[in-house]
Amino acid sequence: MKPTAIVVGGGLGGLATALTLSTHYDVKVFEKNSWLGGKMQSIQLGEHTFDFGPNTLTMPRYFWDVLAPFIQPKEALPFQRVEQPTAHRFKDATITFTTDVAEMQRQIALIDPVSAENYPAFILEITRLFHLSEKAFLNKTFFNVKDYTKASLMKNLMAARPFQTLDAFLGHYFPNKKIRQLFNRFATYIGSSPYETPATFAMIAYFELVEGTYFLEGGPPNIAATFERVLREQGVKLHLNEPVLKFAMDGDTIRFCETEKGRYEADIFVSDMDYDVMQSLLGRKIPKRELSTSAYVELIALKEPVDLHHHNLLFSNDYVAEFKTLREGNYARKPSVYGCYPYASDSSRLPALFVLVNAPANLYASQDGLVEQVDDALQKWGIKEEQIVERKALPPHYIADTFAVRQGAIYGQASNTWKGSFFRPSNHDLKLDNLYYVGGTVHPGGGSPIVVKGGYEVAKRIIQERQEV
Ligand SMILES: Cc1cc2nc3c(=O)[nH]c(=O)nc-3n(C[C@H](O)[C@H](O)[C@H](O)COP(=O)(O)OP(=O)(O)OC[C@H]3O[C@@H](n4cnc5c(N)ncnc54)[C@H](O)[C@@H]3O)c2cc1C
């Protein structure tokens, strides 16, 4: 008989863990909602389908790695490149990202020739930062104090520019404010401020600018659907609509968890839940910490195709003020607005726009004027009211309530200090021997490829280290 594992939370982190564990454990997944994939959710508005959560898909190989022991991953998830994925619009200029260095230089030179000249050196440095981060952080799990105090970790950390801010790092290459803003935006992928977060996170730019941006026909939720299919084939038991309500402990071990339907024992437990919410389920005090940003989303069903790229960004004029206001717990008065238009890559879908404004991790922040800001963005994108079939707002409360997330903060602890960035909650409970953590609120952090990679690495280490296997 195989030992048993319970994964609490069927987000991408939980699914990657469950699948990897399934070769050595008898696995059950408990999910509070009726679907798997967590924030990677398909939402229907009349006939229009929207992809909530991950819209920008990067690093296909992290998804393929998890599936490879079970199926032909590239056939199951045939990611396709989006050649000109993101159009960034300033008041008086537009830059469209591409992995073609010469083309990026050409576009940047129209704004600032010095920044254009320095672009290849920037690409070299973010490539170095990515490979270093992959080796030192993404391939590694953090289970105990020893993992945090290894000399090799300290050496790699020091080489990863931990004490320089992202904005200061970019200033070294790009004297022009607009060009810095383009790449400062990558801090929002971890819900943090580019004026505070360590330059290490410039490595996020590597994903899009070097390896590229991708799409899947039918949308990102196909990833969750593929994981679900393989999990079922592996005999993993999927308990949907069954939130875990309680854990019962015996000394340094969790004995069982409890749902409305019953008690379930297991040898090990893995939490894919928001880390702080999980701590409160364990009856522990939730620590004070600065939280990452949340999101105010609008789903806009369109009558007809419009002239947009797959990813579209309208930048605010004052990025510094925008992040300062967010950190103070309020919405920016004139925020940057992101719009995802999958029809640009996949015309088999009905035209629809997913609009996102960065929101503070404060469910009580005033949303006065937000709808007008989205209206203004729609107008700038050339979308007229008569082209809209239906429109629906999903404020941060939606994230907080649907996925059980503290203050709707997408990435848990903010990465606005070097400590907050490199000392995220660990992957193994420090007191309970058979409790592990995966997902976007613990090491190595959020973003769909990163939580999948994290879950995969945690599961491999559990298999390697636990004696019951
Ligand atoms: C609006 C938005 C836009 C984003 N854009 C991108 C993007 O463009 N690219 C990208 O890569 N990433 C993006 N992300 C981030 C990405 O979606 C997340 O980092 C990732 O999906 C998180 O996966 P997870 O497994 O950690 O958590 P989740 O997906 O939150 O999964 C946790 C699961 O646990 C369940 N749960 C909670 N409590 C319980 C309980 N008591 N019992 C059982 N189940 C429970 C929840 O219902 C949920 O399904 C975005 C996120 C949001 C919200």
Coordinates of C-alpha atoms and ligand atoms in Angstrom, one line a residue:
M1 CA 0.0 0.0 0.0
K2 CA 1.2 3.5 -0.9
P3 CA 1.4 6.1 1.9
T4 CA -1.3 8.8 1.7
A5 CA -1.2 12.5 1.0
I6 CA -3.8 15.2 1.2
V7 CA -3.5 18.4 -0.9
V8 CA -5.6 21.3 0.4
G9 CA -6.4 23.6 -2.5
G10 CA -6.7 22.8 -6.2
G11 CA -4.9 25.8 -7.6
L12 CA -2.0 25.3 -10.0
G13 CA 0.5 24.9 -7.2
G14 CA -1.6 22.2 -5.6
L15 CA -2.3 20.4 -8.9
A16 CA 1.4 20.2 -9.8
T17 CA 2.2 18.9 -6.3
A18 CA -0.6 16.3 -6.4
L19 CA 0.4 15.0 -9.8
T20 CA 4.1 14.7 -8.9
L21 CA 3.3 13.0 -5.5
S22 CA 0.9 10.6 -7.2
T23 CA 3.8 8.3 -8.4
H24 CA 4.6 7.5 -4.7
Y25 CA 1.5 8.5 -2.7
D26 CA -2.2 7.8 -2.7
V27 CA -3.4 11.4 -3.2
K28 CA -6.6 13.3 -2.4
V29 CA -7.1 16.9 -3.4
F30 CA -9.7 19.1 -1.5
E31 CA -10.9 22.2 -3.3
K32 CA -13.5 24.6 -1.9
N33 CA -14.8 25.6 -5.4
S34 CA -16.5 23.6 -8.1
W35 CA -13.5 23.8 -10.5
L36 CA -9.8 23.0 -10.4
G37 CA -7.1 25.6 -11.3
G38 CA -7.9 28.2 -8.6
K39 CA -7.3 31.7 -9.8
M40 CA -6.9 30.2 -13.3
Q41 CA -10.6 30.3 -13.8
S42 CA -12.9 30.3 -16.8
I43 CA -15.8 32.7 -16.4
Q44 CA -18.8 32.8 -18.7
L45 CA -20.7 36.0 -19.4
G46 CA -23.6 35.1 -21.7
E47 CA -21.9 33.5 -24.7
H48 CA -18.5 35.1 -24.0
T49 CA -15.8 33.2 -22.2
F50 CA -13.2 35.1 -20.0
D51 CA -10.0 33.8 -18.5
F52 CA -9.6 35.1 -15.0
G53 CA -6.2 35.1 -13.4
P54 CA -3.2 34.2 -15.5
N55 CA -3.5 35.9 -18.9
T56 CA 0.2 36.4 -19.7
L57 CA 1.6 32.9 -20.3
T58 CA 5.3 32.4 -20.1
M59 CA 7.8 29.5 -19.5
P60 CA 5.9 26.6 -21.0
R61 CA 8.7 24.3 -20.0
Y62 CA 7.8 24.6 -16.3
F63 CA 4.3 23.2 -17.1
W64 CA 5.7 20.5 -19.5
D65 CA 8.2 19.3 -16.8
V66 CA 5.4 18.3 -14.5
L67 CA 3.3 16.5 -17.1
A68 CA 6.3 14.8 -18.8
P69 CA 6.4 11.6 -16.6
F70 CA 2.7 10.9 -17.6
I71 CA 1.9 12.2 -21.1
Q72 CA 3.4 13.8 -24.1
P73 CA 3.3 17.3 -22.7
K74 CA 3.9 19.3 -25.8
E75 CA 1.0 17.6 -27.5
A76 CA -1.3 18.1 -24.5
L77 CA -0.3 21.7 -24.1
P78 CA 0.7 23.1 -27.5
F79 CA 1.7 26.6 -26.4
Q80 CA 2.1 29.0 -29.3
R81 CA 4.3 32.1 -29.4
V82 CA 2.6 35.5 -29.5
E83 CA 5.0 37.4 -31.7
Q84 CA 4.1 41.0 -30.7
P85 CA 2.4 40.3 -27.4
T86 CA 2.2 43.6 -25.5
A87 CA 1.5 47.1 -26.7
H88 CA 2.6 49.7 -24.1
R89 CA 1.0 53.1 -24.6
F90 CA 2.2 56.3 -23.2
K91 CA 0.6 59.7 -23.9
D92 CA 2.8 60.3 -26.9
A93 CA 4.4 56.9 -27.8
T94 CA 3.8 53.2 -28.1
I95 CA 6.3 50.3 -27.6
T96 CA 5.4 46.8 -28.5
F97 CA 7.4 44.0 -26.9
T98 CA 9.2 41.4 -29.0
T99 CA 12.0 39.0 -28.3
D100 CA 13.8 40.5 -31.4
V101 CA 16.5 42.7 -29.8
A102 CA 17.1 44.8 -32.9
E103 CA 13.4 45.6 -33.2
M104 CA 13.2 46.6 -29.5
Q105 CA 16.2 48.8 -30.0
R106 CA 14.6 50.4 -33.1
Q107 CA 11.4 51.2 -31.1
I108 CA 13.3 52.4 -28.0
A109 CA 15.6 54.7 -30.1
L110 CA 12.5 56.6 -31.2
I111 CA 12.2 57.8 -27.6
D112 CA 15.8 57.7 -26.4
P113 CA 18.8 56.6 -28.4
V114 CA 21.0 56.0 -25.3
S115 CA 18.5 53.6 -23.8
A116 CA 18.4 51.8 -27.2
E117 CA 22.1 51.4 -27.2
N118 CA 22.1 49.9 -23.7
Y119 CA 19.3 47.4 -24.4
P120 CA 21.5 44.5 -25.4
A121 CA 23.6 44.8 -22.2
F122 CA 20.3 44.9 -20.2
I123 CA 19.2 41.6 -21.9
L124 CA 22.5 40.0 -21.0
E125 CA 22.2 41.0 -17.4
I126 CA 18.6 39.8 -17.0
T127 CA 19.6 36.5 -18.6
R128 CA 22.4 36.2 -16.0
L129 CA 19.9 37.1 -13.2
F130 CA 17.4 34.5 -14.4
H131 CA 19.9 31.7 -14.6
L132 CA 21.3 32.6 -11.2
S133 CA 17.8 32.8 -9.7
E134 CA 16.7 29.5 -11.3
K135 CA 19.7 27.7 -9.8
A136 CA 19.6 29.4 -6.4
F137 CA 15.9 29.8 -5.8
L138 CA 13.5 28.3 -8.3
N139 CA 15.2 24.9 -8.4
K140 CA 15.4 24.9 -4.6
T141 CA 12.9 24.3 -1.8
F142 CA 13.2 25.8 1.7
F143 CA 12.2 23.2 4.3
N144 CA 14.3 24.1 7.4
V145 CA 16.7 26.7 8.9
K146 CA 19.6 24.9 7.4
D147 CA 18.3 25.6 3.9
Y148 CA 18.3 29.3 4.6
T149 CA 21.8 29.4 6.0
K150 CA 23.8 27.6 3.4
A151 CA 26.9 29.4 2.3
S152 CA 26.1 28.8 -1.4
L153 CA 22.7 30.5 -1.0
M154 CA 24.3 33.6 0.6
K155 CA 26.9 33.7 -2.2
N156 CA 24.2 33.5 -4.9
L157 CA 22.0 35.9 -3.1
M158 CA 24.8 38.5 -3.0
A159 CA 25.3 38.1 -6.8
A160 CA 21.6 38.7 -7.4
R161 CA 21.5 42.4 -6.7
P162 CA 19.4 42.1 -3.5
F163 CA 20.1 45.6 -2.2
Q164 CA 19.5 47.6 -5.3
T165 CA 15.9 48.5 -6.3
L166 CA 14.5 47.4 -9.7
D167 CA 14.1 51.1 -10.6
A168 CA 17.7 51.9 -9.7
F169 CA 19.0 48.9 -11.7
L170 CA 17.0 50.0 -14.7
G171 CA 18.4 53.5 -14.3
H172 CA 21.8 52.1 -15.0
Y173 CA 20.7 51.2 -18.5
F174 CA 17.9 53.5 -19.3
P175 CA 18.2 57.2 -18.5
N176 CA 14.8 57.8 -20.0
K177 CA 11.9 57.7 -17.5
K178 CA 9.4 56.1 -20.0
I179 CA 11.8 53.3 -20.9
R180 CA 12.3 52.6 -17.2
Q181 CA 8.6 52.5 -16.7
L182 CA 8.2 49.8 -19.4
F183 CA 10.4 47.4 -17.5
N184 CA 9.5 48.6 -14.0
R185 CA 6.1 47.2 -14.7
F186 CA 7.5 43.7 -14.2
A187 CA 7.3 44.4 -10.4
T188 CA 3.5 44.2 -10.7
Y189 CA 3.9 40.5 -11.7
I190 CA 4.8 39.9 -8.0
G191 CA 2.4 42.5 -6.7
S192 CA 5.1 44.9 -5.6
S193 CA 6.6 48.3 -6.2
P194 CA 9.5 48.7 -8.6
Y195 CA 10.8 51.5 -6.4
E196 CA 11.2 49.1 -3.5
T197 CA 11.5 45.6 -4.9
P198 CA 15.1 44.2 -5.3
A199 CA 16.7 44.3 -8.8
T200 CA 16.8 40.5 -8.7
F201 CA 13.2 40.6 -10.0
A202 CA 14.5 42.1 -13.3
M203 CA 14.8 38.4 -14.1
I204 CA 11.0 38.4 -14.6
A205 CA 11.6 40.5 -17.7
Y206 CA 13.7 37.6 -19.0
F207 CA 10.6 35.4 -19.3
E208 CA 8.9 37.7 -21.8
L209 CA 11.8 39.5 -23.5
V210 CA 14.1 36.5 -24.0
E211 CA 11.9 33.3 -23.8
G212 CA 8.7 34.9 -25.1
T213 CA 5.0 35.1 -24.4
Y214 CA 2.6 32.3 -25.3
F215 CA -1.0 31.5 -25.8
L216 CA -3.0 28.3 -25.8
E217 CA -6.0 27.9 -28.1
G218 CA -9.1 27.9 -25.9
G219 CA -7.3 29.9 -23.2
P220 CA -5.1 29.3 -20.1
P221 CA -7.8 27.3 -18.2
N222 CA -6.8 24.4 -20.6
I223 CA -3.7 24.0 -18.5
A224 CA -5.9 23.3 -15.4
A225 CA -8.1 21.0 -17.5
T226 CA -5.1 19.0 -18.7
F227 CA -3.8 18.6 -15.1
E228 CA -7.2 17.5 -14.0
R229 CA -7.4 14.8 -16.8
V230 CA -4.0 13.4 -15.9
L231 CA -4.7 13.5 -12.1
R232 CA -7.9 11.4 -12.7
E233 CA -5.9 9.0 -14.9
Q234 CA -3.4 8.6 -12.1
G235 CA -6.3 7.8 -9.7
V236 CA -6.0 10.9 -7.6
K237 CA -9.3 11.6 -5.8
L238 CA -10.6 15.1 -6.5
H239 CA -13.0 16.4 -3.8
L240 CA -14.6 19.5 -5.4
N241 CA -16.9 21.8 -3.4
E242 CA -15.4 20.4 -0.3
P243 CA -13.4 23.1 1.7
V244 CA -11.2 21.9 4.6
L245 CA -12.5 23.4 7.8
K246 CA -10.2 22.1 10.4
F247 CA -7.1 20.2 11.2
A248 CA -6.5 17.9 14.2
M249 CA -3.0 17.7 15.6
D250 CA -1.2 15.2 17.8
G251 CA 2.1 16.6 19.0
D252 CA 4.1 17.6 15.9
T253 CA 1.9 15.8 13.5
I254 CA -1.4 16.5 11.7
R255 CA -3.6 13.4 12.1
F256 CA -6.6 14.4 10.0
C257 CA -8.4 17.2 8.3
E258 CA -12.2 17.8 8.5
T259 CA -14.7 18.9 5.9
E260 CA -18.5 19.0 6.1
K261 CA -18.5 15.5 4.7
G262 CA -16.1 13.8 7.1
R263 CA -12.7 13.3 8.5
Y264 CA -9.7 12.4 6.4
E265 CA -6.4 11.0 7.7
A266 CA -3.2 11.1 5.7
D267 CA 0.6 10.6 6.2
I268 CA 1.3 14.1 4.8
F269 CA -0.6 17.3 4.2
V270 CA 0.2 19.9 1.6
S271 CA -1.4 23.4 1.8
D272 CA -1.9 25.3 -1.5
M273 CA -4.0 27.8 0.4
D274 CA -3.1 31.4 1.1
Y275 CA -0.4 30.9 3.7
D276 CA -1.9 33.3 6.3
V277 CA -5.4 31.9 5.9
M278 CA -3.9 28.5 6.5
Q279 CA -2.2 29.7 9.7
S280 CA -5.6 30.8 11.0
L281 CA -7.1 27.4 10.2
L282 CA -4.3 25.9 12.3
G283 CA -5.4 28.2 15.1
R284 CA -2.3 30.4 14.9
K285 CA -2.0 34.1 15.1
I286 CA -1.7 35.7 11.6
P287 CA 1.6 37.7 11.5
K288 CA 1.7 41.4 10.6
R289 CA 3.3 41.7 7.1
E290 CA 3.1 44.0 4.1
L291 CA 0.9 42.4 1.6
S292 CA 1.2 42.4 -2.2
T293 CA -1.3 44.2 -4.4
S294 CA -4.7 42.8 -5.4
A295 CA -6.6 43.5 -8.6
Y296 CA -9.8 45.3 -9.7
V297 CA -11.0 43.4 -12.8
E298 CA -13.7 44.2 -15.4
L299 CA -14.9 41.7 -17.9
I300 CA -16.1 43.3 -21.1
A301 CA -18.0 41.3 -23.7
L302 CA -17.7 42.8 -27.2
K303 CA -20.1 42.7 -30.1
E304 CA -17.4 42.7 -32.7
P305 CA -13.6 42.6 -33.0
V306 CA -11.6 45.7 -32.1
D307 CA -8.1 46.8 -33.0
L308 CA -6.0 45.7 -30.0
H309 CA -2.9 43.5 -29.3
H310 CA -3.3 40.4 -27.1
H311 CA -1.8 42.4 -24.2
N312 CA -2.3 46.1 -23.9
L313 CA -1.0 48.6 -21.3
L314 CA -2.0 52.2 -20.8
F315 CA 0.6 53.8 -18.6
S316 CA -0.2 56.4 -16.0
N317 CA 1.9 59.6 -16.2
D318 CA 3.1 59.3 -12.6
Y319 CA 4.2 55.7 -11.9
V320 CA 6.0 56.7 -8.6
A321 CA 2.8 58.2 -7.2
E322 CA 0.8 55.2 -8.4
F323 CA 2.9 52.7 -6.3
K324 CA 3.2 55.1 -3.3
T325 CA -0.6 55.3 -3.2
L326 CA -1.1 51.6 -3.5
R327 CA 1.4 50.9 -0.7
E328 CA -0.6 53.4 1.4
G329 CA -3.7 51.2 0.9
N330 CA -5.5 53.3 -1.7
Y331 CA -6.2 53.1 -5.4
A332 CA -4.2 55.4 -7.7
R333 CA -6.2 58.4 -8.8
K334 CA -5.1 58.0 -12.4
P335 CA -3.9 54.3 -12.6
S336 CA -2.2 52.4 -15.3
V337 CA -4.7 50.0 -17.0
Y338 CA -4.0 46.6 -18.5
G339 CA -6.3 45.0 -21.1
C340 CA -6.1 41.4 -22.3
Y341 CA -7.7 40.7 -25.7
P342 CA -7.2 37.0 -26.5
Y343 CA -9.1 37.3 -29.8
A344 CA -5.9 39.0 -31.2
S345 CA -4.2 35.5 -31.1
D346 CA -7.2 33.2 -31.2
S347 CA -10.1 34.3 -33.4
S348 CA -12.0 31.1 -32.7
R349 CA -13.1 32.9 -29.5
L350 CA -15.7 35.6 -29.2
P351 CA -14.1 39.0 -28.8
A352 CA -13.8 40.0 -25.2
L353 CA -11.6 42.2 -23.0
F354 CA -10.3 41.5 -19.5
V355 CA -9.3 44.8 -17.9
L356 CA -7.1 44.9 -14.8
V357 CA -6.2 47.8 -12.5
N358 CA -3.7 47.3 -9.6
A359 CA -5.6 47.4 -6.3
P360 CA -4.3 47.9 -2.8
A361 CA -4.4 45.0 -0.4
N362 CA -7.2 46.8 1.5
L363 CA -10.7 45.6 0.9
Y364 CA -12.1 48.8 2.3
A365 CA -10.3 51.2 0.0
S366 CA -12.6 53.6 -1.8
Q367 CA -13.3 52.7 -5.4
D368 CA -14.7 56.1 -6.3
G369 CA -13.7 57.1 -9.8
L370 CA -12.5 53.6 -10.9
V371 CA -15.2 52.9 -13.4
E372 CA -14.5 56.3 -15.0
Q373 CA -10.8 55.3 -15.3
V374 CA -11.7 52.1 -17.0
D375 CA -14.2 54.1 -19.3
D376 CA -11.3 56.4 -20.1
A377 CA -9.0 53.4 -21.0
L378 CA -11.7 51.9 -23.2
Q379 CA -12.0 55.2 -25.1
K380 CA -8.3 55.4 -25.6
W381 CA -8.3 51.9 -27.0
G382 CA -11.0 53.0 -29.4
I383 CA -13.8 50.9 -27.9
K384 CA -17.3 52.6 -28.2
E385 CA -20.1 51.9 -25.8
E386 CA -22.3 50.5 -28.6
Q387 CA -19.6 47.8 -29.2
I388 CA -20.1 46.5 -25.6
V389 CA -22.6 43.6 -25.0
E390 CA -22.1 43.2 -21.3
R391 CA -19.7 44.4 -18.6
K392 CA -19.0 43.0 -15.2
A393 CA -16.8 44.2 -12.4
L394 CA -14.9 41.8 -10.1
P395 CA -13.3 43.8 -7.3
P396 CA -10.6 42.5 -4.8
H397 CA -13.5 41.1 -2.7
Y398 CA -14.0 38.6 -5.4
I399 CA -10.4 37.3 -5.1
A400 CA -10.6 37.4 -1.3
D401 CA -13.9 35.5 -1.1
T402 CA -13.6 33.1 -4.0
F403 CA -10.1 31.8 -3.3
A404 CA -9.9 32.5 0.5
V405 CA -7.2 35.1 0.2
R406 CA -6.1 37.6 3.0
Q407 CA -7.2 41.1 1.8
G408 CA -7.3 39.8 -1.7
A409 CA -3.5 40.1 -2.0
I410 CA -2.6 37.9 -5.0
Y411 CA 0.9 37.1 -3.9
G412 CA 0.7 37.1 -0.1
Q413 CA 3.7 38.8 1.4
A414 CA 4.9 41.8 -0.6
S415 CA 8.4 41.7 -2.1
N416 CA 9.1 45.3 -1.2
T417 CA 12.1 44.6 1.0
W418 CA 15.0 42.1 0.5
K419 CA 13.8 40.2 3.6
G420 CA 10.2 40.1 2.3
S421 CA 11.6 38.9 -1.1
F422 CA 14.1 36.2 -0.1
F423 CA 12.5 35.0 3.2
R424 CA 9.1 34.1 2.1
P425 CA 7.2 31.5 4.2
S426 CA 9.0 28.2 3.8
N427 CA 7.8 25.0 2.2
H428 CA 7.7 22.9 5.3
D429 CA 6.0 23.8 8.6
L430 CA 8.6 24.6 11.3
K431 CA 6.5 22.8 14.0
L432 CA 4.3 20.2 12.2
D433 CA 6.5 17.5 10.7
N434 CA 4.0 16.3 8.1
L435 CA 2.8 19.7 6.8
Y436 CA 4.1 21.3 3.6
Y437 CA 3.3 24.5 1.7
V438 CA 3.1 25.3 -2.0
G439 CA 1.6 28.1 -4.1
G440 CA 2.0 31.8 -4.7
T441 CA 2.1 33.0 -1.1
V442 CA 5.2 30.9 -0.1
H443 CA 8.6 30.2 -1.6
P444 CA 9.4 30.7 -4.5
G445 CA 6.4 33.0 -5.1
G446 CA 3.5 33.6 -7.5
G447 CA 2.8 33.7 -11.1
S448 CA 1.4 30.6 -12.9
P449 CA 4.7 29.0 -14.1
I450 CA 6.4 29.7 -10.7
V451 CA 3.7 28.1 -8.6
V452 CA 3.8 25.0 -10.9
K453 CA 7.6 24.9 -10.6
G454 CA 7.4 25.3 -6.8
G455 CA 4.9 22.5 -6.4
Y456 CA 6.9 20.2 -8.6
E457 CA 10.1 20.8 -6.6
V458 CA 8.4 20.5 -3.2
A459 CA 6.8 17.2 -4.2
K460 CA 10.1 15.8 -5.5
R461 CA 11.9 16.6 -2.2
I462 CA 9.1 15.1 -0.1
I463 CA 9.4 11.9 -2.1
Q464 CA 13.2 12.0 -1.7
E465 CA 13.2 12.7 2.0
R466 CA 10.2 11.0 3.6
Q467 CA 10.8 7.6 5.1
E468 CA 7.3 6.2 4.5
V469 CA 7.9 6.1 0.7
Ligands
LIG1 C1 -6.3 39.0 -11.6 C2 -5.1 38.1 -11.7 C3 -4.2 38.2 -12.8 C4 -3.1 37.4 -12.9 N1 -2.3 37.4 -14.0 C5 -1.3 36.5 -14.1 C6 -0.6 36.4 -15.4 O1 -0.9 37.2 -16.3 N2 0.4 35.5 -15.5 C7 0.7 34.7 -14.4 O2 1.5 33.8 -14.6 N3 0.0 34.7 -13.3 C8 -1.0 35.7 -13.1 N4 -1.6 35.7 -11.9 C9 -1.1 35.0 -10.7 C10 -1.5 33.5 -10.8 O3 -2.9 33.4 -11.1 C11 -1.3 32.9 -9.4 O4 0.0 33.2 -8.9 C12 -1.4 31.4 -9.4 O5 -2.5 31.0 -10.2 C13 -1.7 31.0 -8.0 O6 -1.8 29.6 -7.9 P1 -1.9 28.9 -6.4 O7 -2.0 27.5 -6.6 O8 -0.8 29.4 -5.6 O9 -3.2 29.6 -5.7 P2 -4.7 29.5 -6.1 O10 -5.0 29.5 -7.5 O11 -5.4 30.6 -5.3 O12 -5.2 28.1 -5.5 C14 -5.5 28.0 -4.1 C15 -6.8 27.1 -4.1 O13 -7.1 26.8 -2.7 C16 -8.5 26.8 -2.6 N5 -8.8 26.9 -1.2 C17 -8.7 27.9 -0.3 N6 -9.1 27.6 0.9 C18 -9.4 26.3 0.9 C19 -9.9 25.3 1.9 N7 -10.1 25.7 3.2 N8 -10.2 24.1 1.5 C20 -10.0 23.7 0.2 N9 -9.5 24.5 -0.8 C21 -9.3 25.8 -0.4 C22 -8.9 28.0 -3.4 O14 -10.3 27.9 -3.7 C23 -8.0 27.9 -4.6 O15 -8.6 27.1 -5.6 C24 -2.8 36.5 -11.8 C25 -3.7 36.4 -10.7 C26 -4.8 37.2 -10.6 C27 -5.7 37.1 -9.5

